[in-house]
mmCIF file of the C-alpha atoms, coordinates in Angstrom:
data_MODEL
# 
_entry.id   MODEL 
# 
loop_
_atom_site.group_PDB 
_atom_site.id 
_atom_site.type_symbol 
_atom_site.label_atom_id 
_atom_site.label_alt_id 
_atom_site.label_comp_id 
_atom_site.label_asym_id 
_atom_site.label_entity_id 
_atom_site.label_seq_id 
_atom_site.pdbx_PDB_ins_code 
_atom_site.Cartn_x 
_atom_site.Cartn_y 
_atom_site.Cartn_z 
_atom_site.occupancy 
_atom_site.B_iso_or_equiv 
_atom_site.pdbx_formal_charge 
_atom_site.auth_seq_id 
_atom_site.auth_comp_id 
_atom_site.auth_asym_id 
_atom_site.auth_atom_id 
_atom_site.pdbx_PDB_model_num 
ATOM 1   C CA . UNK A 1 1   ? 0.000   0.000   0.000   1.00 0.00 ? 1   UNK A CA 1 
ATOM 2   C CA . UNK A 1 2   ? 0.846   3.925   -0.545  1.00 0.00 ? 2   UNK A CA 1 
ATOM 3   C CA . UNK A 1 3   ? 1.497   6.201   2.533   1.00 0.00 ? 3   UNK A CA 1 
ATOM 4   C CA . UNK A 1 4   ? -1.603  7.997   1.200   1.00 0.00 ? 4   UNK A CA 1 
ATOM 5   C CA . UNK A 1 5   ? -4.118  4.738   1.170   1.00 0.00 ? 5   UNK A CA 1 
ATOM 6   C CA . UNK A 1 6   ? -2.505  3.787   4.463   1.00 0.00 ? 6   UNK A CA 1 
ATOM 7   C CA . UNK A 1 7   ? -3.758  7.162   5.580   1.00 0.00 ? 7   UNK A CA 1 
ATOM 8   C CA . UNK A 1 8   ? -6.942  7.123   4.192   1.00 0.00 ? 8   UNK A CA 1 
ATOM 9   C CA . UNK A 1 9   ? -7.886  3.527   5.455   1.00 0.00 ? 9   UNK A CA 1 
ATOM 10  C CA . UNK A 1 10  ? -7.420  2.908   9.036   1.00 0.00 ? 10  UNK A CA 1 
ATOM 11  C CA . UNK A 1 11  ? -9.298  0.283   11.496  1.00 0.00 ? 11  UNK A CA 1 
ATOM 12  C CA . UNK A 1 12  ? -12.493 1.140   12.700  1.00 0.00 ? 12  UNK A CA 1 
ATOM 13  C CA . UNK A 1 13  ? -13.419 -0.569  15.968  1.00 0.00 ? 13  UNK A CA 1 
ATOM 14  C CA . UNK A 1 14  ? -17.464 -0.233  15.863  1.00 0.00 ? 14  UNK A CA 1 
ATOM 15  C CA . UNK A 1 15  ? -17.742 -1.855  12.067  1.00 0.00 ? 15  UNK A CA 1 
ATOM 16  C CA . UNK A 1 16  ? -14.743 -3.466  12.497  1.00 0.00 ? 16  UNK A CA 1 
ATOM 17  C CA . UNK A 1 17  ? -14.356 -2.923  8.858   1.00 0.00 ? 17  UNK A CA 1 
ATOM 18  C CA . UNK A 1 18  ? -11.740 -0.509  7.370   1.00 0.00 ? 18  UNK A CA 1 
ATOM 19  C CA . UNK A 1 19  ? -13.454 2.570   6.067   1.00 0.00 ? 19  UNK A CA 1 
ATOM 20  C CA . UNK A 1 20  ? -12.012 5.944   5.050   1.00 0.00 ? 20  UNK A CA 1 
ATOM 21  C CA . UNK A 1 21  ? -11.522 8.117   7.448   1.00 0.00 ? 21  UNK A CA 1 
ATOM 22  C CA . UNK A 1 22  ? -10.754 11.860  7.020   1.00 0.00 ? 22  UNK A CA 1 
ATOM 23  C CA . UNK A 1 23  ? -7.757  12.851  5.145   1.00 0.00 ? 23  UNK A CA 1 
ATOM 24  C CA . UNK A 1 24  ? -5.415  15.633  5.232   1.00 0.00 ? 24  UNK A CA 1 
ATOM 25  C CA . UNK A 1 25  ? -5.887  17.694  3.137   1.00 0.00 ? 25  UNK A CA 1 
ATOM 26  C CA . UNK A 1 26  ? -1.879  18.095  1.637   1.00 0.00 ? 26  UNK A CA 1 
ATOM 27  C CA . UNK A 1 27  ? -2.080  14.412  0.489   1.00 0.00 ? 27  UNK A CA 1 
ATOM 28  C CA . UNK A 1 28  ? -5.330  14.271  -1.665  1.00 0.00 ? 28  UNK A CA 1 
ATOM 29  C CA . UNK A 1 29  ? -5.047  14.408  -5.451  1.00 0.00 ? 29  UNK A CA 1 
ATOM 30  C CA . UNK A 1 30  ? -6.438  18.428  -6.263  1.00 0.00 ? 30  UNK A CA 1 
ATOM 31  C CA . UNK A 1 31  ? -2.843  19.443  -4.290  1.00 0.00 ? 31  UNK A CA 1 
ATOM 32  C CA . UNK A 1 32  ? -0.707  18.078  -7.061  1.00 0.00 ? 32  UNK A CA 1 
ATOM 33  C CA . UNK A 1 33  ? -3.207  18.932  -10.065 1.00 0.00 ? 33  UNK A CA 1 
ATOM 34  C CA . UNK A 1 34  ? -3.151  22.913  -9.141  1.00 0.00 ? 34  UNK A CA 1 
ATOM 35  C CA . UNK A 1 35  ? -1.857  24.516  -12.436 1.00 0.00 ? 35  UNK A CA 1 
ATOM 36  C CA . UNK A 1 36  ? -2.824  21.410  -14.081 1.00 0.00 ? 36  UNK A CA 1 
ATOM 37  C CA . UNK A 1 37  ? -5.882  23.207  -16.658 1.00 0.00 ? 37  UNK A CA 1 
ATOM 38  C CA . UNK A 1 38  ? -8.297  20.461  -16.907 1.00 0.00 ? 38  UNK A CA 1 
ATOM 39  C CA . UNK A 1 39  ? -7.052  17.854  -13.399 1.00 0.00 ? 39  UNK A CA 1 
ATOM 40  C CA . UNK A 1 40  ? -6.375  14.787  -14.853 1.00 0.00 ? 40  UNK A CA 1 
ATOM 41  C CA . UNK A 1 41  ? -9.282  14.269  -16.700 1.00 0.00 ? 41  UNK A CA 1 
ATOM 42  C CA . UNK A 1 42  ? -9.329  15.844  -19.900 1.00 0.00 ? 42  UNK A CA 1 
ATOM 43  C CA . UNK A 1 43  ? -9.903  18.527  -22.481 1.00 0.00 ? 43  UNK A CA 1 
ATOM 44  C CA . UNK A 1 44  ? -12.606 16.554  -24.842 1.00 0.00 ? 44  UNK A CA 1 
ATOM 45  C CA . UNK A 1 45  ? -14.461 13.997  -22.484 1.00 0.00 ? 45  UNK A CA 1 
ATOM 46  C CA . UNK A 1 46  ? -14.708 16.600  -19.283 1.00 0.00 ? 46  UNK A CA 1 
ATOM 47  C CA . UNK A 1 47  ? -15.176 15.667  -16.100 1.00 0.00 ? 47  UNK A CA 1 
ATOM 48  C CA . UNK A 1 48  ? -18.963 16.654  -15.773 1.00 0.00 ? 48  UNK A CA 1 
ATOM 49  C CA . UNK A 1 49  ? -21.568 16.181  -13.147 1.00 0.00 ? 49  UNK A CA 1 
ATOM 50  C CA . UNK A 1 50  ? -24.716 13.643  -15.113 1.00 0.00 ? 50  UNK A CA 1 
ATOM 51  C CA . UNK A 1 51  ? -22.755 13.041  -18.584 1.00 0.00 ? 51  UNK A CA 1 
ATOM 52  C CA . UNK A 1 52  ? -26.000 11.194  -19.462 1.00 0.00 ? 52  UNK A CA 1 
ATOM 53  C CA . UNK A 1 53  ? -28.499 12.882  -17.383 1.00 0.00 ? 53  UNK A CA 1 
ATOM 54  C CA . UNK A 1 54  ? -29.968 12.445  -14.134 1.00 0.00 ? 54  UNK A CA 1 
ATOM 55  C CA . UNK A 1 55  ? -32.050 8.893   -12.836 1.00 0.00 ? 55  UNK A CA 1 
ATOM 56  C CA . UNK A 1 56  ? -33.671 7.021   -15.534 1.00 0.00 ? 56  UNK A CA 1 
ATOM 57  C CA . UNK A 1 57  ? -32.900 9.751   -18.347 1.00 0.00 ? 57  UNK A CA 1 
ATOM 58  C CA . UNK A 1 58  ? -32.333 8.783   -21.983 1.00 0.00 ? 58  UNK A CA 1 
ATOM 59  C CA . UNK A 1 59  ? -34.119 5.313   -21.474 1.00 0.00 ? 59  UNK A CA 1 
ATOM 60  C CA . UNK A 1 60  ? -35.342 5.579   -25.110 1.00 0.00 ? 60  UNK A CA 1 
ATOM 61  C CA . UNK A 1 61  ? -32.684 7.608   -26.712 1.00 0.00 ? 61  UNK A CA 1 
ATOM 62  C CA . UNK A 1 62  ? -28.563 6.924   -25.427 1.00 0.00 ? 62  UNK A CA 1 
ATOM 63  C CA . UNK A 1 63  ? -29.922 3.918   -22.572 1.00 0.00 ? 63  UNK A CA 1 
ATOM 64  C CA . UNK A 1 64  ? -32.474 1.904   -25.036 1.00 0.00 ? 64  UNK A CA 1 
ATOM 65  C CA . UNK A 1 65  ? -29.912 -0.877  -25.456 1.00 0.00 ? 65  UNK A CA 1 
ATOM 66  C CA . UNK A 1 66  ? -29.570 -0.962  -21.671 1.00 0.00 ? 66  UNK A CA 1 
ATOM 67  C CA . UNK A 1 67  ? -33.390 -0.869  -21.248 1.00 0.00 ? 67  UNK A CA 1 
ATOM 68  C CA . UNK A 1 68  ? -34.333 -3.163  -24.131 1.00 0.00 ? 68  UNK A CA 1 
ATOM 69  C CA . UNK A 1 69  ? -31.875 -6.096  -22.694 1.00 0.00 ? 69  UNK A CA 1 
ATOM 70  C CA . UNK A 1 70  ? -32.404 -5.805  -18.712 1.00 0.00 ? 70  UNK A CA 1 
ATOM 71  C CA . UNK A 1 71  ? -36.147 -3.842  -18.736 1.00 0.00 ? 71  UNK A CA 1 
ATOM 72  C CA . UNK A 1 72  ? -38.184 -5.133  -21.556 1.00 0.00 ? 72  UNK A CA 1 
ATOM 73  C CA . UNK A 1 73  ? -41.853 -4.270  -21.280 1.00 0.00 ? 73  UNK A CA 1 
ATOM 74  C CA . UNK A 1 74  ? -40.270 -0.907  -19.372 1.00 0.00 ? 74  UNK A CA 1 
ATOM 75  C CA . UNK A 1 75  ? -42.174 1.457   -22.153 1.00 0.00 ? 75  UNK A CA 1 
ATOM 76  C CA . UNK A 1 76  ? -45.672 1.537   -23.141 1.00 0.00 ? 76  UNK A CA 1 
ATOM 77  C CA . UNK A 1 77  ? -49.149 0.533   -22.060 1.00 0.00 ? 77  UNK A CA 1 
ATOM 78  C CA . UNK A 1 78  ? -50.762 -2.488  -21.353 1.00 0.00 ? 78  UNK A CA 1 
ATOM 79  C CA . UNK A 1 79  ? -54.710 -3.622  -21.253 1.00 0.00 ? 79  UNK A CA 1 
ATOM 80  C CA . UNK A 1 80  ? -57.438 -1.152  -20.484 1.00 0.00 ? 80  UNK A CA 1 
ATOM 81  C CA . UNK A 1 81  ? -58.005 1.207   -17.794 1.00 0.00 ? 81  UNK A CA 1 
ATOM 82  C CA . UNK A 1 82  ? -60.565 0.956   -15.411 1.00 0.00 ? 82  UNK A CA 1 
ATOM 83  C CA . UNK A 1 83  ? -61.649 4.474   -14.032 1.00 0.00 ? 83  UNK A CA 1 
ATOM 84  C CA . UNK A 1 84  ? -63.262 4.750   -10.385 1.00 0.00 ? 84  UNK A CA 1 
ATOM 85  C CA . UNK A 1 85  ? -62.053 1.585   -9.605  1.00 0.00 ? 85  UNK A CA 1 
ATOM 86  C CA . UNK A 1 86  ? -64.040 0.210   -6.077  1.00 0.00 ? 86  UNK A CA 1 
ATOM 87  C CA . UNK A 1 87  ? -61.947 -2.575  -3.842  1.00 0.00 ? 87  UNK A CA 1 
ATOM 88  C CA . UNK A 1 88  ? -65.771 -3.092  -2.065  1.00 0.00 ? 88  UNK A CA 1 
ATOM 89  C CA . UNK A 1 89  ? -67.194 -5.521  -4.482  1.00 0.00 ? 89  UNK A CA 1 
ATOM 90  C CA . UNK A 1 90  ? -64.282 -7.240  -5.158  1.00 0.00 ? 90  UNK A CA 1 
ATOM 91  C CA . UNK A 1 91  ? -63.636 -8.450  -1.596  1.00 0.00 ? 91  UNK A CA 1 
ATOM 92  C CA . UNK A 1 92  ? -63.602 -11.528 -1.465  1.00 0.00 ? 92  UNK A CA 1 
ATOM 93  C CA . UNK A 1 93  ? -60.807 -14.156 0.581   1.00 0.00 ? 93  UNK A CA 1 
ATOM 94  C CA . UNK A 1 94  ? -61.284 -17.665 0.563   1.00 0.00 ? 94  UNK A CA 1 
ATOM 95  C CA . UNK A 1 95  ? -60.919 -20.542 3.197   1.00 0.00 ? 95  UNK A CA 1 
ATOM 96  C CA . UNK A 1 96  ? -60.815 -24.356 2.620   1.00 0.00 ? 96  UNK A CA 1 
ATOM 97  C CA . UNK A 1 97  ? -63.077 -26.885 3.996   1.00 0.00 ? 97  UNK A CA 1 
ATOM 98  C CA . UNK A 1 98  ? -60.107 -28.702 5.847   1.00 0.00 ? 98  UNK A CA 1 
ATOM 99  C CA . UNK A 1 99  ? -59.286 -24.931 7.822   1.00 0.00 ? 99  UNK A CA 1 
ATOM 100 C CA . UNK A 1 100 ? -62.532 -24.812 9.465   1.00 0.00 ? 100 UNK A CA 1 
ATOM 101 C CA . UNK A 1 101 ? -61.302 -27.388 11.847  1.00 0.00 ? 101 UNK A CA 1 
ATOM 102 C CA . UNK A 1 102 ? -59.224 -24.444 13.860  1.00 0.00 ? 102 UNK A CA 1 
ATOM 103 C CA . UNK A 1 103 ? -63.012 -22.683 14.191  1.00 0.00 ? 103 UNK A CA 1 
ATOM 104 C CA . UNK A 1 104 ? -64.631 -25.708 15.265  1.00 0.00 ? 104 UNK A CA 1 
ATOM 105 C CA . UNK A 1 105 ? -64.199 -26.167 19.273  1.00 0.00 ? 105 UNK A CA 1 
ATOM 106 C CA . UNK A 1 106 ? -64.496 -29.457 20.159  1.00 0.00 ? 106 UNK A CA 1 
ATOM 107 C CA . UNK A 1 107 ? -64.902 -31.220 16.820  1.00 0.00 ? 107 UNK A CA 1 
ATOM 108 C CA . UNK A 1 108 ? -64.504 -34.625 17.546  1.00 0.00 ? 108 UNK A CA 1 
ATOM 109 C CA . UNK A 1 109 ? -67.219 -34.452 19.786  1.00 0.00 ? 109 UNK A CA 1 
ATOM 110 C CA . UNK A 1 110 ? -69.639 -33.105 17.801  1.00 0.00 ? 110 UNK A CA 1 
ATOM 111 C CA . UNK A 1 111 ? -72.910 -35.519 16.372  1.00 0.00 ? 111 UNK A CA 1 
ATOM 112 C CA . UNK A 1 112 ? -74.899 -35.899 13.593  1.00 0.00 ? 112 UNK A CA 1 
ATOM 113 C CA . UNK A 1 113 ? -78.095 -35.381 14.878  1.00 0.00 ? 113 UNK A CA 1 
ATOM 114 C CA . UNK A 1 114 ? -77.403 -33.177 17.991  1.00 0.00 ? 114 UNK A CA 1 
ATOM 115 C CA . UNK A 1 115 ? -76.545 -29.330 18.296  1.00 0.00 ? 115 UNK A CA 1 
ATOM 116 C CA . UNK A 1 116 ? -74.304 -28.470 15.501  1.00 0.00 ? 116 UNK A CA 1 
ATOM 117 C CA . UNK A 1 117 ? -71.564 -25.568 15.748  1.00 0.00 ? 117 UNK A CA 1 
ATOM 118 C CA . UNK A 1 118 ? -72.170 -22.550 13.789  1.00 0.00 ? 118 UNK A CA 1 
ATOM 119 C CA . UNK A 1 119 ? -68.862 -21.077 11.910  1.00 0.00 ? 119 UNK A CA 1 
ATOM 120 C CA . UNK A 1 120 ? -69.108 -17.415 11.120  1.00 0.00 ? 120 UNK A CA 1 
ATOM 121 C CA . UNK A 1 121 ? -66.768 -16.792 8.495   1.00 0.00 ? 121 UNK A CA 1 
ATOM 122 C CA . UNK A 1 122 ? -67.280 -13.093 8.002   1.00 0.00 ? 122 UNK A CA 1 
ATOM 123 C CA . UNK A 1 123 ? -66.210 -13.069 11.770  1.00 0.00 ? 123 UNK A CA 1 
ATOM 124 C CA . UNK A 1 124 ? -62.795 -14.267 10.881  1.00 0.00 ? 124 UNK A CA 1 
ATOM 125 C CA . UNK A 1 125 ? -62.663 -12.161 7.636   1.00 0.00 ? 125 UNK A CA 1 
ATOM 126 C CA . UNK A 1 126 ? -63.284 -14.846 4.943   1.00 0.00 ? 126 UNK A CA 1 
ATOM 127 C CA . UNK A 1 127 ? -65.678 -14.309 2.466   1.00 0.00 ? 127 UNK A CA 1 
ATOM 128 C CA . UNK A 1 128 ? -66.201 -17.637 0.482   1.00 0.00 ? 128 UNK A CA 1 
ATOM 129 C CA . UNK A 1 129 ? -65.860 -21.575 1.418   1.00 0.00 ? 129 UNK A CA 1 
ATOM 130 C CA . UNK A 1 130 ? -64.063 -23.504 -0.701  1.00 0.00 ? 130 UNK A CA 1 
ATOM 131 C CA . UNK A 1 131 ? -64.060 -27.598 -1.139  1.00 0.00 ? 131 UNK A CA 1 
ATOM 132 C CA . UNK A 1 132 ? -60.733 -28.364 -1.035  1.00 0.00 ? 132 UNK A CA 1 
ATOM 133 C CA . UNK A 1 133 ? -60.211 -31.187 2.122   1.00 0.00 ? 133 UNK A CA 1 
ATOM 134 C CA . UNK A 1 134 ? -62.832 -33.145 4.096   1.00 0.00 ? 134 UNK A CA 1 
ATOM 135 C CA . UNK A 1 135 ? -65.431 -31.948 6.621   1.00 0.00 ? 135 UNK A CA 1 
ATOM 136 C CA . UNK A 1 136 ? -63.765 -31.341 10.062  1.00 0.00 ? 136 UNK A CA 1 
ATOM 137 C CA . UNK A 1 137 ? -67.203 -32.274 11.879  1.00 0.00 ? 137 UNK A CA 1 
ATOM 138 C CA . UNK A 1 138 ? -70.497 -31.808 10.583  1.00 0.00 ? 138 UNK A CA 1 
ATOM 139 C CA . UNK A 1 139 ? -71.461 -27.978 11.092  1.00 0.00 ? 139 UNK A CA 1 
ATOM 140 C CA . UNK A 1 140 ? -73.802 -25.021 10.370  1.00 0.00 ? 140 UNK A CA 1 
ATOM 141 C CA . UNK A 1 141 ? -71.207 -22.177 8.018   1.00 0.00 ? 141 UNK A CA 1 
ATOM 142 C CA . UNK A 1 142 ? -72.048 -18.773 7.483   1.00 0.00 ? 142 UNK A CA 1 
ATOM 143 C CA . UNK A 1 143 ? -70.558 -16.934 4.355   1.00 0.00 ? 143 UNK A CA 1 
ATOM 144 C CA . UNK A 1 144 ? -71.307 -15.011 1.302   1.00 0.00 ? 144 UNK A CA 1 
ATOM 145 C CA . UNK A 1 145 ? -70.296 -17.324 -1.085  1.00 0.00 ? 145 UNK A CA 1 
ATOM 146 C CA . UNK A 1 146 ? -69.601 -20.834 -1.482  1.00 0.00 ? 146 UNK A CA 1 
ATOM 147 C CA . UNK A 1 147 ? -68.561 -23.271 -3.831  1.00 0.00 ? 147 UNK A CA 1 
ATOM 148 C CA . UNK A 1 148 ? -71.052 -26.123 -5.708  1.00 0.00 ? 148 UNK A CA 1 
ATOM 149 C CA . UNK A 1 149 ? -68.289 -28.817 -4.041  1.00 0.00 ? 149 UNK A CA 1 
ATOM 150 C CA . UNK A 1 150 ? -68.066 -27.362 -0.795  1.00 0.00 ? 150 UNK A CA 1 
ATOM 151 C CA . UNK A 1 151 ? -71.271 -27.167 -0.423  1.00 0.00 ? 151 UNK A CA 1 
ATOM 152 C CA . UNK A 1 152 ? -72.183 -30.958 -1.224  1.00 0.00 ? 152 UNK A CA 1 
ATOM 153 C CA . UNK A 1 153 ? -69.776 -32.020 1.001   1.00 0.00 ? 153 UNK A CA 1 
ATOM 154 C CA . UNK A 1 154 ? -70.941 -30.043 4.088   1.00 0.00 ? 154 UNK A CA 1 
ATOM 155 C CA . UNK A 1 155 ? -74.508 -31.101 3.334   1.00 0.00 ? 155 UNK A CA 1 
ATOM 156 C CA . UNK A 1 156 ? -73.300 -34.957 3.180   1.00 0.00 ? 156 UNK A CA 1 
ATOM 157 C CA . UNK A 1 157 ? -71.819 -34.381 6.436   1.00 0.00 ? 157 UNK A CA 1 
ATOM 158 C CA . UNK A 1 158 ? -74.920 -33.363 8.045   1.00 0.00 ? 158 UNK A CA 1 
ATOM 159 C CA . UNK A 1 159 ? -74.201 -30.008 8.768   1.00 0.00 ? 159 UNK A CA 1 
ATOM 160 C CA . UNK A 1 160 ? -75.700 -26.590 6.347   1.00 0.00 ? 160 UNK A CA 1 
ATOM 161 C CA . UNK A 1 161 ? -74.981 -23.480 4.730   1.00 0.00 ? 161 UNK A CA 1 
ATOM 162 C CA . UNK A 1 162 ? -76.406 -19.976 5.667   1.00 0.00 ? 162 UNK A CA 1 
ATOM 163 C CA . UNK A 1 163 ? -75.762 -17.338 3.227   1.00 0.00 ? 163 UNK A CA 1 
ATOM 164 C CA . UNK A 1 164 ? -75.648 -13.571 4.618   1.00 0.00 ? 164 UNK A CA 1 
ATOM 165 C CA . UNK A 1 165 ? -74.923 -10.702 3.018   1.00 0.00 ? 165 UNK A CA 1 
# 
């Protein structure tokens, strides 16, 4: 190493990483290139601040082979837009059949014919049932939606569906 990087990289005990650390001032480059017209680097490429502009400048003139290779799909519009756009009607998460079991207290002890367990699933912020799994234990389900599938296999359970707004 130089006397100068030695200087300018020293141990530092909190990162315990070697970072710069302040310089003096007679050893940095600018000293020696006083008198020197254009520093080091250059009367025709200049050393200038944004040689090709600032952030994502020039991304279809000087930077298009850049954007075309790593950001295709960058430029343009896709599909059609959908003004006043409402999340409200649109709400709607799902839950499996074989996830009610967590709602259910007491499954296993739970019969055919007796009092059956009513599942709110608006309670737990689900929207539709879906039929993927078996029937924990025969039960009553409230819900907005629910599927053809989920619904025959509840039923063949012994337990219903309740549809609320």
């Amino acid at each position: 190493y130089s006397f100068c990087t030695l200087l300018c990289f020293s141990k530092n005990e909190k990162t315990n990483s070697t970072t710069p650390t302040n310089m003096p001032t007679r050893f940095r480059k600018t000293r020696k290139e006083r008198g020197h017209t254009f520093n080091g680097y250059g009367r025709v490429g200049k050393h200038q601040k944004h040689p090709s502009g600032r952030g994502n400048a020039g991304g279809s003139h000087h930077h298009r082979i850049n954007m075309d290779k790593y950001h295709p799909g960058y430029f343009g519009k896709c599909g059609m837009r959908h003004f006043h756009k409402k999340q409200n009607p649109l709400w709607k998460p799902t839950i499996n059949l074989n996830q009610l079991a967590k709602f259910i207290p007491n499954a296993a002890s739970v019969k055919k014919g007796g009092e059956l367990p009513v599942v709110d699933l608006l309670a737990i912020g689900k929207a539709k049932l879906l039929g993927n799994g078996v029937v924990p234990a025969p039960c009553i389900v409230k819900c907005r939606y629910v599927s053809k599938l989920a619904e025959q296999k509840i039923v063949k359970a012994g337990g219903a569906i309740e549809l609320q707004a």
